[in-house]
Coordinates of C-alpha atoms in Angstrom, one line a residue:
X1 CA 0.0 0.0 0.0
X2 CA 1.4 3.6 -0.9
X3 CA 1.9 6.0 2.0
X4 CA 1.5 8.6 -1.0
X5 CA 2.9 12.4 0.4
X6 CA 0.9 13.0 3.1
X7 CA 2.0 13.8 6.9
X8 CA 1.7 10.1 7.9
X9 CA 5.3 9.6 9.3
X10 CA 6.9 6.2 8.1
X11 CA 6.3 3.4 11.1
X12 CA 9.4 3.6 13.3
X13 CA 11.1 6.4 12.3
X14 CA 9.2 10.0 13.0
X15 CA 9.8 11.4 9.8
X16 CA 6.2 12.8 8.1
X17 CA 6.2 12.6 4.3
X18 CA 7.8 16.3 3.4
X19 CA 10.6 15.5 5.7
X20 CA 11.1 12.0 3.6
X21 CA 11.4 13.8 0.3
X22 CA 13.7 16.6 1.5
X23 CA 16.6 14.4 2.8
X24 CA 15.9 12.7 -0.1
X25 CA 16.7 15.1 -2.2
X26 CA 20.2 15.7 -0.3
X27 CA 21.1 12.2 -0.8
X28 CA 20.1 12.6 -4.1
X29 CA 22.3 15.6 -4.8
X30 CA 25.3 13.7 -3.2
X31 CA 25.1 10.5 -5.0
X32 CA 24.8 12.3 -8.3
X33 CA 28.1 14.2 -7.3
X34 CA 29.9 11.3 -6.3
X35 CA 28.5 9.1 -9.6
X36 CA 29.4 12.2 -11.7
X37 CA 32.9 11.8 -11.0
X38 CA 33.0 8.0 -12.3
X39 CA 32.7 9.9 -15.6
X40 CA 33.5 13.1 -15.8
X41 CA 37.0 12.8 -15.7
X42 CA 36.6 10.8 -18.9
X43 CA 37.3 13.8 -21.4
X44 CA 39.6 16.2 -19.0
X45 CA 42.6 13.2 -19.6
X46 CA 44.1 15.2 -22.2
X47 CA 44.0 18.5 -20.5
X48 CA 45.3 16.8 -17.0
X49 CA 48.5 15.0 -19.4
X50 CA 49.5 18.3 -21.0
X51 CA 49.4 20.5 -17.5
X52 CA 50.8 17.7 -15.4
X53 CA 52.9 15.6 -17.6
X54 CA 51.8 12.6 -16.6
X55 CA 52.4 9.2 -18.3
X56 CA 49.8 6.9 -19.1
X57 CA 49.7 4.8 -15.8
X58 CA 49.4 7.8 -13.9
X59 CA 46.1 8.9 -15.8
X60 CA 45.0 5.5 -15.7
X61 CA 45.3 5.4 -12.0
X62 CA 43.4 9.6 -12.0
X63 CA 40.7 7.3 -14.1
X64 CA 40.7 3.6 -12.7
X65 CA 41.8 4.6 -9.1
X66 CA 38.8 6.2 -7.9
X67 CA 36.5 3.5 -9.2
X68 CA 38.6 1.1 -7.2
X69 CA 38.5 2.4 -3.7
X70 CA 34.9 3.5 -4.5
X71 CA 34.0 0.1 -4.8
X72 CA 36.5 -1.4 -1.8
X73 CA 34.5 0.3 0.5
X74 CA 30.4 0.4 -0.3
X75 CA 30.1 -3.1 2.2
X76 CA 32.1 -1.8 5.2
X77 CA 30.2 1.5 4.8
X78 CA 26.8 0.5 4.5
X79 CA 27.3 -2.0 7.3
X80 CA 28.7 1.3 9.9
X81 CA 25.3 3.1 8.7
X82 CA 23.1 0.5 9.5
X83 CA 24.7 0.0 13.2
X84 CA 26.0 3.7 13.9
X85 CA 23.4 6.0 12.1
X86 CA 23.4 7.3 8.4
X87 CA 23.8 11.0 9.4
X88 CA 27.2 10.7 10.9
X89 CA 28.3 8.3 7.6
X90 CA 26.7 10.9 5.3
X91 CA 28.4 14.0 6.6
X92 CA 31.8 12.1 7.0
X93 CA 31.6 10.5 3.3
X94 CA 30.8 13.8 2.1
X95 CA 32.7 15.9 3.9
X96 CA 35.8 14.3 2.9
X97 CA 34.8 14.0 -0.6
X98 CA 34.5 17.8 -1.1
X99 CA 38.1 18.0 0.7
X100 CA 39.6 15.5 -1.7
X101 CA 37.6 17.3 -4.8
X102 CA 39.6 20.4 -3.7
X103 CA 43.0 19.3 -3.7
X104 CA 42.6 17.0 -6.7
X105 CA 42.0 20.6 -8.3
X106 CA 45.2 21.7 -6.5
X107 CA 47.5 19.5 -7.7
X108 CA 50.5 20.0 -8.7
X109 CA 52.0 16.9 -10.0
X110 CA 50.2 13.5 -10.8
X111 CA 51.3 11.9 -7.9
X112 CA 49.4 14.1 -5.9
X113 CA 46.5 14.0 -8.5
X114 CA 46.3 10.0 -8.2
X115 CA 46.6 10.0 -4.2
X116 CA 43.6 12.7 -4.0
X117 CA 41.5 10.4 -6.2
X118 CA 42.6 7.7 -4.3
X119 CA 41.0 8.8 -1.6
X120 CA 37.9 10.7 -2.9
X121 CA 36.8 7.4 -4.4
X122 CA 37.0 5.8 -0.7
X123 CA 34.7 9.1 0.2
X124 CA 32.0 8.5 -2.4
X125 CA 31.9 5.3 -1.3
X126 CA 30.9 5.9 2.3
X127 CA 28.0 8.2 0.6
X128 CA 26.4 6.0 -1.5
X129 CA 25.0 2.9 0.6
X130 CA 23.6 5.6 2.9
X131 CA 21.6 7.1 0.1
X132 CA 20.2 3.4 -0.7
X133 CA 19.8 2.4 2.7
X134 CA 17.9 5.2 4.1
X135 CA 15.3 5.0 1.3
X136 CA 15.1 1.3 2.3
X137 CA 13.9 2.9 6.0
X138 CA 12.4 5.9 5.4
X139 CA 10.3 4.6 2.1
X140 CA 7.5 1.6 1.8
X141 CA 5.5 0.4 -1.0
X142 CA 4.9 2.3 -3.8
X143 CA 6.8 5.7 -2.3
X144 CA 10.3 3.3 -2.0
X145 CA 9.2 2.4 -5.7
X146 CA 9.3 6.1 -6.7
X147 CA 11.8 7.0 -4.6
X148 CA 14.6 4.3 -6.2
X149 CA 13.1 5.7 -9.3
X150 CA 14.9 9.0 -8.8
X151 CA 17.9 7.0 -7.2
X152 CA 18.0 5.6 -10.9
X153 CA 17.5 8.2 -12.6
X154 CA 20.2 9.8 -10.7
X155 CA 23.1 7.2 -11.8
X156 CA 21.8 7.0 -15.2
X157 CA 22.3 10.5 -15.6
X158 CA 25.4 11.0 -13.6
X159 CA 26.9 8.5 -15.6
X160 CA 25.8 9.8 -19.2
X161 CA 26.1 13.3 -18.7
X162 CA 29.6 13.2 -17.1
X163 CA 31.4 13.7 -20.7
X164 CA 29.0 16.7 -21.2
X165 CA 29.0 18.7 -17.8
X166 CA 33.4 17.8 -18.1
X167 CA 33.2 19.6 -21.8
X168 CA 31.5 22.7 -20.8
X169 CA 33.6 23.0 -17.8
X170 CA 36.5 22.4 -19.8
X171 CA 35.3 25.0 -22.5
X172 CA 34.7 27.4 -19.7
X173 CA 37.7 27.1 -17.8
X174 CA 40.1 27.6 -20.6
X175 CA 42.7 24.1 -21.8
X176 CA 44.9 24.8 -19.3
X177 CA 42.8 24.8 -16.1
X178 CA 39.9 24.1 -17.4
X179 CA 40.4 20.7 -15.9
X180 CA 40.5 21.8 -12.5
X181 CA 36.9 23.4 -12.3
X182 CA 35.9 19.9 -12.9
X183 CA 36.7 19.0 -9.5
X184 CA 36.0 22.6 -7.7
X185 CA 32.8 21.7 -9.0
X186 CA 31.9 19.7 -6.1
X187 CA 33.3 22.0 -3.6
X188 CA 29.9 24.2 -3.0
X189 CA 27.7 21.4 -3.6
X190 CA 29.2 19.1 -0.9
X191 CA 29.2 21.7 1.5
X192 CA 25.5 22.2 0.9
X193 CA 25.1 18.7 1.3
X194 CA 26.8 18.4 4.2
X195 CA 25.0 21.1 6.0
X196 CA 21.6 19.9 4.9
X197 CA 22.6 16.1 5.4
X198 CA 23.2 16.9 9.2
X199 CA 20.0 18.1 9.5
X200 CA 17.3 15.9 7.3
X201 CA 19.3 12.5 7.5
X202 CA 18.1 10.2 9.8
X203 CA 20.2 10.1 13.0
X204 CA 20.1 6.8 14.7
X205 CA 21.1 3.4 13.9
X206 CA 18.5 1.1 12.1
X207 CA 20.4 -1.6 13.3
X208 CA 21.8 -0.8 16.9
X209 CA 22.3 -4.8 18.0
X210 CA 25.3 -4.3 15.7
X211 CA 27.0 -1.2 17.2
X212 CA 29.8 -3.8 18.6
X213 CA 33.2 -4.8 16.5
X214 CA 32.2 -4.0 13.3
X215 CA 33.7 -7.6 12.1
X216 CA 37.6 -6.4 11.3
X217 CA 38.5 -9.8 9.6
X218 CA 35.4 -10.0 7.3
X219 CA 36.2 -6.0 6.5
X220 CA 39.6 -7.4 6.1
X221 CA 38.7 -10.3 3.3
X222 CA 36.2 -8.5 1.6
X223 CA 38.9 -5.5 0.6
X224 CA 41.7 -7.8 -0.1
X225 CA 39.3 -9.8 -2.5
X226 CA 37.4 -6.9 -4.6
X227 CA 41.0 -5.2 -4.7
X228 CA 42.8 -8.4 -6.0
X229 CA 39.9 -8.9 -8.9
X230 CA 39.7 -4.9 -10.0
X231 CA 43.8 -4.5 -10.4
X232 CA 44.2 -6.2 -13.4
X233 CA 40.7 -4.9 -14.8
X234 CA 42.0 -1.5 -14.4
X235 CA 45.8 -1.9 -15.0
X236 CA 45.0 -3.9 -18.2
X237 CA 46.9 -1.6 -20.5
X238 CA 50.0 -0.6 -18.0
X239 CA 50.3 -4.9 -17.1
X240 CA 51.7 -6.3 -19.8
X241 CA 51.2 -10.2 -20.6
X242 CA 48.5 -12.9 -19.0
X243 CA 50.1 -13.6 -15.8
X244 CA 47.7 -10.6 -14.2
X245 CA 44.7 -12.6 -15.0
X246 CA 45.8 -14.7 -12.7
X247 CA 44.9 -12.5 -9.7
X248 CA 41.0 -12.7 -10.5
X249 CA 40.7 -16.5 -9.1
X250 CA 43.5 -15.5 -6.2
X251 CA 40.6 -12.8 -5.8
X252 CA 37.8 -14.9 -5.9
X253 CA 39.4 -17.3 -3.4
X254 CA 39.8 -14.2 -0.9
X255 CA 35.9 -13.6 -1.2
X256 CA 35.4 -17.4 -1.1
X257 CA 37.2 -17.0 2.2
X258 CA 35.2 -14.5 3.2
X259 CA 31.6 -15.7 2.7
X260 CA 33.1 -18.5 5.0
X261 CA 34.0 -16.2 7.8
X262 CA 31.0 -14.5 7.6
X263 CA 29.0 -17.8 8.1
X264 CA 31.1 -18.5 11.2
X265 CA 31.0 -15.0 12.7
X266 CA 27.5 -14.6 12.2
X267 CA 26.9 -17.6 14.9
X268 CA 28.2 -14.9 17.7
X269 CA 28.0 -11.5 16.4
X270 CA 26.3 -9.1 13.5
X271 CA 28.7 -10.1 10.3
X272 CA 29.6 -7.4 7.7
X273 CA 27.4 -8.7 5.3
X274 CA 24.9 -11.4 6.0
X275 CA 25.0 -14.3 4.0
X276 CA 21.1 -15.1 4.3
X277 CA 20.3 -12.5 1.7
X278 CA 21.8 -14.6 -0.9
X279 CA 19.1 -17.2 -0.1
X280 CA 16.4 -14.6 -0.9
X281 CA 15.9 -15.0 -5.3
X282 CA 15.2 -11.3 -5.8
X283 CA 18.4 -10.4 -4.5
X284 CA 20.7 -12.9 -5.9
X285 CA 19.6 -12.5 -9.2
X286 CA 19.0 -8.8 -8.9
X287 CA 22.3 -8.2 -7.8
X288 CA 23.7 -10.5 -10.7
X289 CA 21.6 -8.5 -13.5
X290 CA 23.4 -5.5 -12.2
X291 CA 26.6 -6.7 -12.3
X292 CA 26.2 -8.1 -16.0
X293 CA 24.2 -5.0 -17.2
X294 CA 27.1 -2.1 -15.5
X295 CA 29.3 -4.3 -17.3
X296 CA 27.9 -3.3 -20.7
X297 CA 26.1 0.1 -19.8
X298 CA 29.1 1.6 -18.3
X299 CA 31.6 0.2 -20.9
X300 CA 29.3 2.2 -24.1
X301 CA 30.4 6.0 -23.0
X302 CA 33.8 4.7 -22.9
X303 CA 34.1 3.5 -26.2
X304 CA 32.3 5.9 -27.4
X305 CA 34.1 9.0 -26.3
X306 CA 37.0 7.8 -27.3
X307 CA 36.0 6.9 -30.6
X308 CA 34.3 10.9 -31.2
X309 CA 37.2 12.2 -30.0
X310 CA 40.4 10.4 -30.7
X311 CA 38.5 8.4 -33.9
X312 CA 37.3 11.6 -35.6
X313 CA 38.6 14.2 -33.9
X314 CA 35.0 16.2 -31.9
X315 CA 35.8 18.3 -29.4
X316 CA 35.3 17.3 -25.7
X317 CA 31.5 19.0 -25.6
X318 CA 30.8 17.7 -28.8
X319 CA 31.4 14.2 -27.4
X320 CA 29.7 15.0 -24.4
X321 CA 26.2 16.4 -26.6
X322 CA 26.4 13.0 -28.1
X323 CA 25.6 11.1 -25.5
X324 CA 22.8 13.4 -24.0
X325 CA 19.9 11.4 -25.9
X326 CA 21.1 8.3 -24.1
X327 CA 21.0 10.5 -20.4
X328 CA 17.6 12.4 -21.5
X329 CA 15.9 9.2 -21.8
X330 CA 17.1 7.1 -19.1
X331 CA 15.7 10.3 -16.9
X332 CA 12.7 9.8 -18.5
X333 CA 12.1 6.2 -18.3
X334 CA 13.6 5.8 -14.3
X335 CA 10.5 8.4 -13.1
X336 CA 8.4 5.7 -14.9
X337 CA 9.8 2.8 -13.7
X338 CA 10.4 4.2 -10.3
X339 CA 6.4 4.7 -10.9
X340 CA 5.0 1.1 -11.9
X341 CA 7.9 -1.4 -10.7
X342 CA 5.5 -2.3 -8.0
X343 CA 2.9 -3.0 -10.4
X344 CA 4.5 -5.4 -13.2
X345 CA 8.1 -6.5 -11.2
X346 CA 10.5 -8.4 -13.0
X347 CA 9.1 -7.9 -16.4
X348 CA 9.3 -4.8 -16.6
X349 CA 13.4 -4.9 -16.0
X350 CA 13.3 -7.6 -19.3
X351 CA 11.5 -4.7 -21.8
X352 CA 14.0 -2.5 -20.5
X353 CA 16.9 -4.7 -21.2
X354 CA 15.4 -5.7 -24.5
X355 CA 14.7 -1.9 -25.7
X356 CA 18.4 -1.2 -24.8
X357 CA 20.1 -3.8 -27.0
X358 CA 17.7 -3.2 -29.8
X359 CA 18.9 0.4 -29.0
X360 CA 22.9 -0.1 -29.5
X361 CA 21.8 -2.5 -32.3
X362 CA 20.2 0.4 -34.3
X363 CA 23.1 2.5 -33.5
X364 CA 25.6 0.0 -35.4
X365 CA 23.3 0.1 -38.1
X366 CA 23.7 3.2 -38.4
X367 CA 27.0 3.6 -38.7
X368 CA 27.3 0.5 -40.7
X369 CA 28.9 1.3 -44.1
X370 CA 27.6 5.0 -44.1
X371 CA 30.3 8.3 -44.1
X372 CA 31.5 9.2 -41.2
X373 CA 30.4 12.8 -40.6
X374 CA 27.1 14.0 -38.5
X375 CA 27.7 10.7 -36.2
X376 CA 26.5 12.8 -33.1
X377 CA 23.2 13.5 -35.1
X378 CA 23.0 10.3 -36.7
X379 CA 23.2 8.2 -33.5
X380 CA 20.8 10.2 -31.1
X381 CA 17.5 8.5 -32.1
X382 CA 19.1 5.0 -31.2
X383 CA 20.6 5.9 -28.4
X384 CA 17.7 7.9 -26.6
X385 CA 16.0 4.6 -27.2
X386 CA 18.8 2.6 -25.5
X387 CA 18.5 5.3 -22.7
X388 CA 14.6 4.6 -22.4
X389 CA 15.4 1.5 -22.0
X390 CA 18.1 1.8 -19.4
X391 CA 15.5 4.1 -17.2
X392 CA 13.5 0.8 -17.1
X393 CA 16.6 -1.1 -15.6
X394 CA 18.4 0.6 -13.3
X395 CA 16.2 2.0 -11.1
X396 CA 13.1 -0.9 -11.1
X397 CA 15.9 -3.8 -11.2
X398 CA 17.4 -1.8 -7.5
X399 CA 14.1 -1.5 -5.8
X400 CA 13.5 -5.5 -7.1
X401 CA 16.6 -6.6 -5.7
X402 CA 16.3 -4.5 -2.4
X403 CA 12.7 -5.3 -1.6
X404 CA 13.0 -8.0 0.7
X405 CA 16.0 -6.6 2.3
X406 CA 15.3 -6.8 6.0
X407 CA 15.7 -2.3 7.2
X408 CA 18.8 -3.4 9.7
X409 CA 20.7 -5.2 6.8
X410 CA 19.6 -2.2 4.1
X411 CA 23.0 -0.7 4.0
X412 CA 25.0 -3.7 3.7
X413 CA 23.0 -4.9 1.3
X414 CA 22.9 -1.7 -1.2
X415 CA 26.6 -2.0 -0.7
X416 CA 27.1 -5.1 -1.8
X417 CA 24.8 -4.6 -4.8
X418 CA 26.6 -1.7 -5.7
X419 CA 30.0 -3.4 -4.7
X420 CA 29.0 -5.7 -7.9
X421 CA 28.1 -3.1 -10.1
X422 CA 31.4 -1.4 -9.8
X423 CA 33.0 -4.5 -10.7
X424 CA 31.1 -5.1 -13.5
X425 CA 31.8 -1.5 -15.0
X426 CA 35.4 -2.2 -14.3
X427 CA 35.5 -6.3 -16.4
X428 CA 33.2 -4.7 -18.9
X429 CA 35.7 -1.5 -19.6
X430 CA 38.4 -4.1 -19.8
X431 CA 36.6 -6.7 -21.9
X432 CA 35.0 -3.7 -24.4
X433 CA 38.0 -2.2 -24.3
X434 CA 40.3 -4.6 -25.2
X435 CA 38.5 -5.3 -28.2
X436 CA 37.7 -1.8 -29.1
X437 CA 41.8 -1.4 -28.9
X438 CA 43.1 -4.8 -30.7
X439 CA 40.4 -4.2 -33.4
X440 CA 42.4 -0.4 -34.2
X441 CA 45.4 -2.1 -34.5
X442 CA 44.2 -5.1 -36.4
X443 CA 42.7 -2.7 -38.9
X444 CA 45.4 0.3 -39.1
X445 CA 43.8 2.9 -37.1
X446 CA 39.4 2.0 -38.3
X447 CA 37.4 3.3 -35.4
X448 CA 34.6 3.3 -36.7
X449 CA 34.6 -0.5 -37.3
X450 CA 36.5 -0.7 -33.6
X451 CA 33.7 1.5 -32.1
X452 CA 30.7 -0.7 -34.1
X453 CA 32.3 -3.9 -33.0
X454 CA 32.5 -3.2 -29.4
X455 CA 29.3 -1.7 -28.9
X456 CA 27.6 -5.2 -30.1
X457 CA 29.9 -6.7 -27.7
X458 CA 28.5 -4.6 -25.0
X459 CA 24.7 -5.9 -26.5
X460 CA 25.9 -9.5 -26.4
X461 CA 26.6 -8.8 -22.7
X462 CA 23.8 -6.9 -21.8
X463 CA 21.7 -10.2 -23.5
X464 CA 23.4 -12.2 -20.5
X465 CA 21.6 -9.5 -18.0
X466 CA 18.2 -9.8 -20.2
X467 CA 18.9 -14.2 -19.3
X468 CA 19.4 -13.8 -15.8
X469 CA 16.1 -11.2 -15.6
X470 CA 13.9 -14.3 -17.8
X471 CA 15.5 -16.5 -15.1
X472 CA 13.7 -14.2 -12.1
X473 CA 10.7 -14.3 -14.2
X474 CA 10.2 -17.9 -14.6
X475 CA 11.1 -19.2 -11.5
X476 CA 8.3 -16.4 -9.7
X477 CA 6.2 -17.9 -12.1
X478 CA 6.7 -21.3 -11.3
X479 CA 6.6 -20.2 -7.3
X480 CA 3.2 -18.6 -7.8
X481 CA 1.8 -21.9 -9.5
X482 CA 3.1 -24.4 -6.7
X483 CA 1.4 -21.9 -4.5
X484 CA -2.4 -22.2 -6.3

């Protein structure tokens, strides 16, 4: 049943229905600063490699580093919300984000640059779960359904419009520094946040049986394992030869390791992350359609900024334009979904899927054979339908996935989902990018045959996601039948 926006507070927590929406809307505006970063780095590379001088594994570390310690952290970080409050997590995460925003646009040499990343990455992290895991307590029924609407809509965007909002800042700031207003950017909105966060977020722990030891080893294991599977995904170009491959099973044995901690902690105290969830289908196969799907959503604007700027030679706005159909209508579609997820579930997720690979299949169409000039224009209808679909994705797969999430475990949870999603942007980069580079070389310097070979790589991936969300389907359907 929808609580609607009325005065009715939420059971349990005191806050009526305009105080809901307004800290809300300050979690909003801080995921979308943190997510923005992910991408909006994207086109200032050349300016940072002419001002700083910095060789290739130093701007892949400015570009890979942050998604690495963004992800290392979302589990430990939703887990402290859930036990010690969301307030003091928010402030903290953003606080030290809009520090670390600041002197990344101070730097003065690229080993300062990467360090600052380093570090704001590990800040966005402590945001994000907070942002999920509040809606999880403040939100029911169909008001949680809208609410993770606008959470999707907000990565969606973040995510597409990065390259565009990094152009314009460029453009404004002049080549030399315009680079740096692409982190001052964040300085007044975080401190906004930060002020309103410490007012509108809720205060006390949904979880307070776990305010002991907040389980060092498992915090320990979990680190050790994401960081040991990301390194070679985003040192792929600087690690030369296939013995870096080797660290993803090393990794996978760390988190093997972990899940087995966890299930022997959990007998005496509050784990990091509790195994159990895993047990519930929603969430398993949620969190796997994310995974698969951030692997090919997140790996398109890559590919496809390169290949506008380096493959034909568009400026760093024009590149970021081109992808605005994609963001205009997955901002669209996620108010919808948010909207009707309740309504048709699962389903819904599999037309969204479904419109976004027929999406990125038009757009290799049109491309196929044709000149080369006007791709921006050429490519916009396609990809605003790849972005409708992707509104129906994001945001109805998250409030799917997190349905059944017991409130006290909402943090760790939306930190492991997220946890996934990272590493799926990072193996899809690497896996799209890999061929999008070999296929250059292979055919003396074709992008456009590189860029239209990729992207239906990123389709055949984003067909695995569309598998695992038929999966969902069926089984429900075969649930509801033993049940009549």
């Amino acid at each position: 049943m929808s609580e609607g926006r009325s005065s009715t507070p939420v059971p349990d927590t005191g806050y009526d229905g305009r105080r809901r929406w307004r800290a809300l809307s300050v979690g909003l505006i801080a995921a979308f600063m943190t997510l923005l970063d992910v991408s909006i780095v994207n086109v200032a590379v050349p300016s940072i490699d002419r001002a700083l001088h910095a060789t290739p594994s130093d701007l892949q570390w400015v570009l890979s580093g942050y998604a690495l310690t963004f992800g290392l952290v979302l589990v430990p970080a939703g887990r402290f919300g859930d036990a010690r409050g969301r307030r003091t997590a928010f402030v903290v995460g953003v606080g030290l984000f809009t520090l670390t925003s600041a002197l990344a646009g101070l730097a003065r040499s690229p080993e300062w640059l990467v360090v600052a990343r380093l570090v704001q990455g590990a800040a966005a992290g402590v945001v994000n779960p907070q942002v999920s895991g509040m809606i999880q307590e403040l939100f029911r029924g169909a008001d949680r359904g809208r609410a993770f609407g606008l959470l999707g809509a907000t990565i969606g965007i973040s995510t597409a419009v990065g390259p565009l909002l990094g152009g314009l800042l460029i453009q404004l700031g002049g080549a030399e520094h315009g680079w740096r207003w692409v982190f001052f950017v964040n300085i007044p909105v975080g401190i906004v946040a930060m002020l309103l966060g410490w007012r509108l977020m809720p205060a006390r722990p949904t979880n307070p049986a776990g305010r002991g030891r907040l389980d060092p080893l498992g915090v320990l294991l979990l680190g050790a394992g994401v960081t040991v599977i990301l390194l070679p995904l985003v040192q792929r170009e600087q690690w030369r030869g296939p013995g870096k491959w080797l660290l993803i099973p090393a990794g996978l044995l760390l988190l093997a390791g972990f899940a087995l901690w966890e299930h022997r902690y959990a007998r005496r105290a509050q784990p990091l992350f509790d195994l159990r969830l895993f047990t519930v289908r929603s969430y398993t196969l949620g969190a796997l359609i994310g995974l698969i799907y951030f692997a090919g959503f997140t790996a398109i604007f890559f590919i496809f900024t390169l290949y506008l700027q380096m493959g034909l030679g568009y400026s760093a706005l024009v590149a970021g334009l081109a992808i605005t159909p994609f963001a205009l209508g997955s901002a669209l579609a996620s108010a919808l979904g948010g909207r009707v997820v309740t309504r048709y579930g699962r389903p819904l997720v599999a037309i969204g899927l479904l419109a976004v690979v027929a999406g990125l299949i038009a757009t290799d169409l049109v491309l196929a054979g044709g000149p080369h000039d006007n791709v921006p224009l050429r490519t916009a209808l396609p990809l605003l339908v790849a972005g409708l679909g992707s509104g129906l994705v994001i945001a109805p797969n998250q409030t799917l996935t997190l349905s059944e999430v017991p409130v006290p475990m909402a943090g760790s949870g939306a930190g492991m989902l997220q946890t996934g999603q990272r590493i799926g942007s990072a193996a899809g980069i690497a896996a799209v990018g890999a061929l999008f580079f070999s296929t250059i070389a292979d055919d003396r310097g074709d992008w456009s045959t590189a860029f239209r070979h990729s992207l239906l790589l990123a389709a055949g991936i984003i067909v695995l996601a569309l598998g695992a969300a038929v999966a969902d389907i069926v089984l429900g359907h075969r649930r509801s039948a033993g049940r009549s």
